[in-house]
Coordinates of C-alpha atoms in Angstrom, one line a residue:
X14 CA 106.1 113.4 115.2
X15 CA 103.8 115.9 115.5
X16 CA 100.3 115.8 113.1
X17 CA 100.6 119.2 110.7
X18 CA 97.8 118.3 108.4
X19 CA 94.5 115.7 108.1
X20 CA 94.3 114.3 104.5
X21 CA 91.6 112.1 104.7
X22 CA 89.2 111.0 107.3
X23 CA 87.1 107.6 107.8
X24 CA 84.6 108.6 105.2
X25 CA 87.4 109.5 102.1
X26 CA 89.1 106.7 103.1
X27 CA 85.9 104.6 102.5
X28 CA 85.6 106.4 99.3
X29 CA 88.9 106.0 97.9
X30 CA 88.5 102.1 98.8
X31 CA 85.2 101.7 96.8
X32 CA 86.7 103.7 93.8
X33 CA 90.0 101.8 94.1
X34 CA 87.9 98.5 94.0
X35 CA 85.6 99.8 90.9
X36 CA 88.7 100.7 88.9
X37 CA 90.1 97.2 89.7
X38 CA 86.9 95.6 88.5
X39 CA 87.0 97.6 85.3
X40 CA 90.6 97.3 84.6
X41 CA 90.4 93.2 85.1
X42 CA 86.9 92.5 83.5
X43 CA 85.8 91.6 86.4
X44 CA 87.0 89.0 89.6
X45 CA 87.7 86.1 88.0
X46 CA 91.2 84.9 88.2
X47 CA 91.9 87.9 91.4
X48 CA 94.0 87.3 94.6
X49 CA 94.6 90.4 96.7
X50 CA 97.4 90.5 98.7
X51 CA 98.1 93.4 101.1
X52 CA 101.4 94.3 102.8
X53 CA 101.9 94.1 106.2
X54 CA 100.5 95.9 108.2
X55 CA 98.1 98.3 107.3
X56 CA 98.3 97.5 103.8
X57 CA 96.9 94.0 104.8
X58 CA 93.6 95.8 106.3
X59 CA 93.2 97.7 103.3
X60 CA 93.8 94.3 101.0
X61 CA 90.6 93.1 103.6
X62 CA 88.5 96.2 103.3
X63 CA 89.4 96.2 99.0
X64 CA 88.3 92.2 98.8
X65 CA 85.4 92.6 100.7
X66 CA 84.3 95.8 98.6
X67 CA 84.8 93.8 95.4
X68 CA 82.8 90.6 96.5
X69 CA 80.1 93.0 97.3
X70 CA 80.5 94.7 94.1
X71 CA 80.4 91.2 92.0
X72 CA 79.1 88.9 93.9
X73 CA 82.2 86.8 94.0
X74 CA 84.5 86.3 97.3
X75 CA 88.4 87.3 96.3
X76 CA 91.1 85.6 98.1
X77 CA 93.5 87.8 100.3
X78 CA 96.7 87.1 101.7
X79 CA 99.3 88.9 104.0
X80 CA 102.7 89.9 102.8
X81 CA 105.4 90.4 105.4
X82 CA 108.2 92.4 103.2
X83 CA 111.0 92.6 105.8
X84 CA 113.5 90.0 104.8
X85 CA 113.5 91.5 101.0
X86 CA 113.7 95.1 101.5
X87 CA 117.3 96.7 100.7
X88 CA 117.3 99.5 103.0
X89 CA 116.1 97.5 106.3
X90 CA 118.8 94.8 106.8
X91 CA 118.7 93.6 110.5
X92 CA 120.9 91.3 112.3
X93 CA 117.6 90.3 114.6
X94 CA 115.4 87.3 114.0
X95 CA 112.1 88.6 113.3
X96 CA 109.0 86.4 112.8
X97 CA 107.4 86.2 109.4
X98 CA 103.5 87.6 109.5
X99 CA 103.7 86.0 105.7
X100 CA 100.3 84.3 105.0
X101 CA 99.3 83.2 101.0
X102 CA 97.2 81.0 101.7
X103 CA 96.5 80.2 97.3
X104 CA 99.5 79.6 95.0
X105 CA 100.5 82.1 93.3
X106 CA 101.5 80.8 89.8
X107 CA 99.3 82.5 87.1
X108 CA 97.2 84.2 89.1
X109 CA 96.3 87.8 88.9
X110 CA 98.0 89.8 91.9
X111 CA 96.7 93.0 93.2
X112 CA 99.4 94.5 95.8
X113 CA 98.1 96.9 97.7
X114 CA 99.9 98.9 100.1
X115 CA 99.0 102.1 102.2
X116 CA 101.6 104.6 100.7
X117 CA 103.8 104.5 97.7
X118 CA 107.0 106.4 98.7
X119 CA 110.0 105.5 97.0
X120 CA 109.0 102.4 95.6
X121 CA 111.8 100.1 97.6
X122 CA 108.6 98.5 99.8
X123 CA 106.8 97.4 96.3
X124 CA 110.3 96.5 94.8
X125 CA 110.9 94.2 97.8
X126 CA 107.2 93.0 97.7
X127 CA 107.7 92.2 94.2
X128 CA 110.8 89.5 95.2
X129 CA 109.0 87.9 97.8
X130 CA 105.9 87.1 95.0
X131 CA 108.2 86.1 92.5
X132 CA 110.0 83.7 94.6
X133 CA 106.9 82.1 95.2
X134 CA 105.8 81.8 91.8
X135 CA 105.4 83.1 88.5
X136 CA 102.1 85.2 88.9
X137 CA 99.8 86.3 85.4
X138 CA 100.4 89.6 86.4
X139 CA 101.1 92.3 89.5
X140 CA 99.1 95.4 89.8
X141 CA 99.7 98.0 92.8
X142 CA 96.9 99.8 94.4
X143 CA 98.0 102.0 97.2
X144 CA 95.7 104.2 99.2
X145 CA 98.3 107.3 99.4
X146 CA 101.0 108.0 96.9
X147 CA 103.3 110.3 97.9
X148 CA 106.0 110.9 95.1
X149 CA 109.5 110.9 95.5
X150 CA 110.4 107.7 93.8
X151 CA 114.1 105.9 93.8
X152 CA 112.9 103.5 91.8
X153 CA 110.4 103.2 88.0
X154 CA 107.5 101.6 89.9
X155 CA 104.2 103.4 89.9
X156 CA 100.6 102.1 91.4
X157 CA 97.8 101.2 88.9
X158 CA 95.1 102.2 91.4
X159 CA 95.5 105.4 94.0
X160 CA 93.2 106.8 96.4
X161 CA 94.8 110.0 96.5
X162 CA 98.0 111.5 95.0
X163 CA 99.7 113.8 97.8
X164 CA 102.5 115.5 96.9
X165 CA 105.1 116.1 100.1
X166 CA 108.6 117.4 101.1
X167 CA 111.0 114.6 102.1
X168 CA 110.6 116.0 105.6
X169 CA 107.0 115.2 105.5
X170 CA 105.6 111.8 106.9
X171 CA 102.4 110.4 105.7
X172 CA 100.7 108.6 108.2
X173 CA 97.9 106.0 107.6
X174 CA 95.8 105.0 110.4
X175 CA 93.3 102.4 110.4
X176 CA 90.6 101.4 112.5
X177 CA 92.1 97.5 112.9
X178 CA 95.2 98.4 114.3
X179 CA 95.3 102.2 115.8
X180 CA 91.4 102.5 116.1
X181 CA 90.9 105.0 113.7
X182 CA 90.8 105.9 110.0
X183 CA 92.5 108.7 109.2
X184 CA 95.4 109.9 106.8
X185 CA 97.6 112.6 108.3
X186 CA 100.8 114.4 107.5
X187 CA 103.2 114.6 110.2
X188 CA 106.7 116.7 110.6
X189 CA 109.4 116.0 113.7
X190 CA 108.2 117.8 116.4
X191 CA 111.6 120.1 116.4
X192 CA 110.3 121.5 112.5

């Protein structure tokens, strides 16, 4: 993969985060009754990064917990074991769910997200907030909250980086190196 564009850099990530968390405050009246769960992997930091902007914003600590999709997606099916990075660590009966991934793309990775809450419990309510959303959808699933709409050719990647796990923040577009 070789980097053609850079969408965003630490700083609009930061800002799309902050305005993600305000329009999840407005939207829900608040943090009461909020449990953030971000999917692995750098979904999860931005779940972190959301919870911690919202506790700051009212005053209240939100939960967060760490999907691991793999075993529910359609289009992944492996034959390997594979440990679960699955960690919920509050039931999730009738709470208020806020997903949060770092791009929408077809919508299989929220679809399979979606099984793996359900078969935990009956939540109030899912939202999606997802830092990037890209278009191109398979499936009618659209995020409630986005940092920034970026509209791409299927032979366009969008890559997220964050600081947590590649040591930067940064959203690029990539293309094979052969295009």
């Amino acid at each position: 993969m070789v980097e053609k564009t850079r969408i965003m850099d630490q700083k609009a990530m930061s800002r799309a985060i902050t305005r993600i968390s305000f329009e999840i405050i407005e939207h829900n009246k608040g943090a009461s009754n909020l449990y953030i769960i971000g999917i692995v992997t750098r979904g999860a930091q931005l779940a972190e990064r959301i919870a911690k902007r919202i506790a700051e914003l009212e005053g209240t600590a939100v939960e967060v917990g760490f999907l691991d999709v793999t075993a529910y997606r359609d289009d992944k099916r492996t034959e390997e074991p594979r440990q679960d990075k699955t960690d919920l660590p509050f039931p999730i009966e009738g709470k208020q769910i806020i997903l949060v991934d770092d791009v929408i793309y077809t919508g299989r990775t929220v679809r399979a997200a979606m099984d793996a809450i359900l078969q935990r419990g009956r939540a109030k309510s899912i939202q999606l907030a997802a830092l990037i959303d890209r278009g191109h959808r398979e499936l009618p699933i659209r995020a409630d909250y986005v940092g920034k709409n970026l509209p791409t050719s299927h032979d366009e990647f969008v890559k997220v980086s964050v600081e947590e796990h590649d040591g930067e923040d940064q959203v690029t577009i990539c293309v094979e190196a052969d295009k």
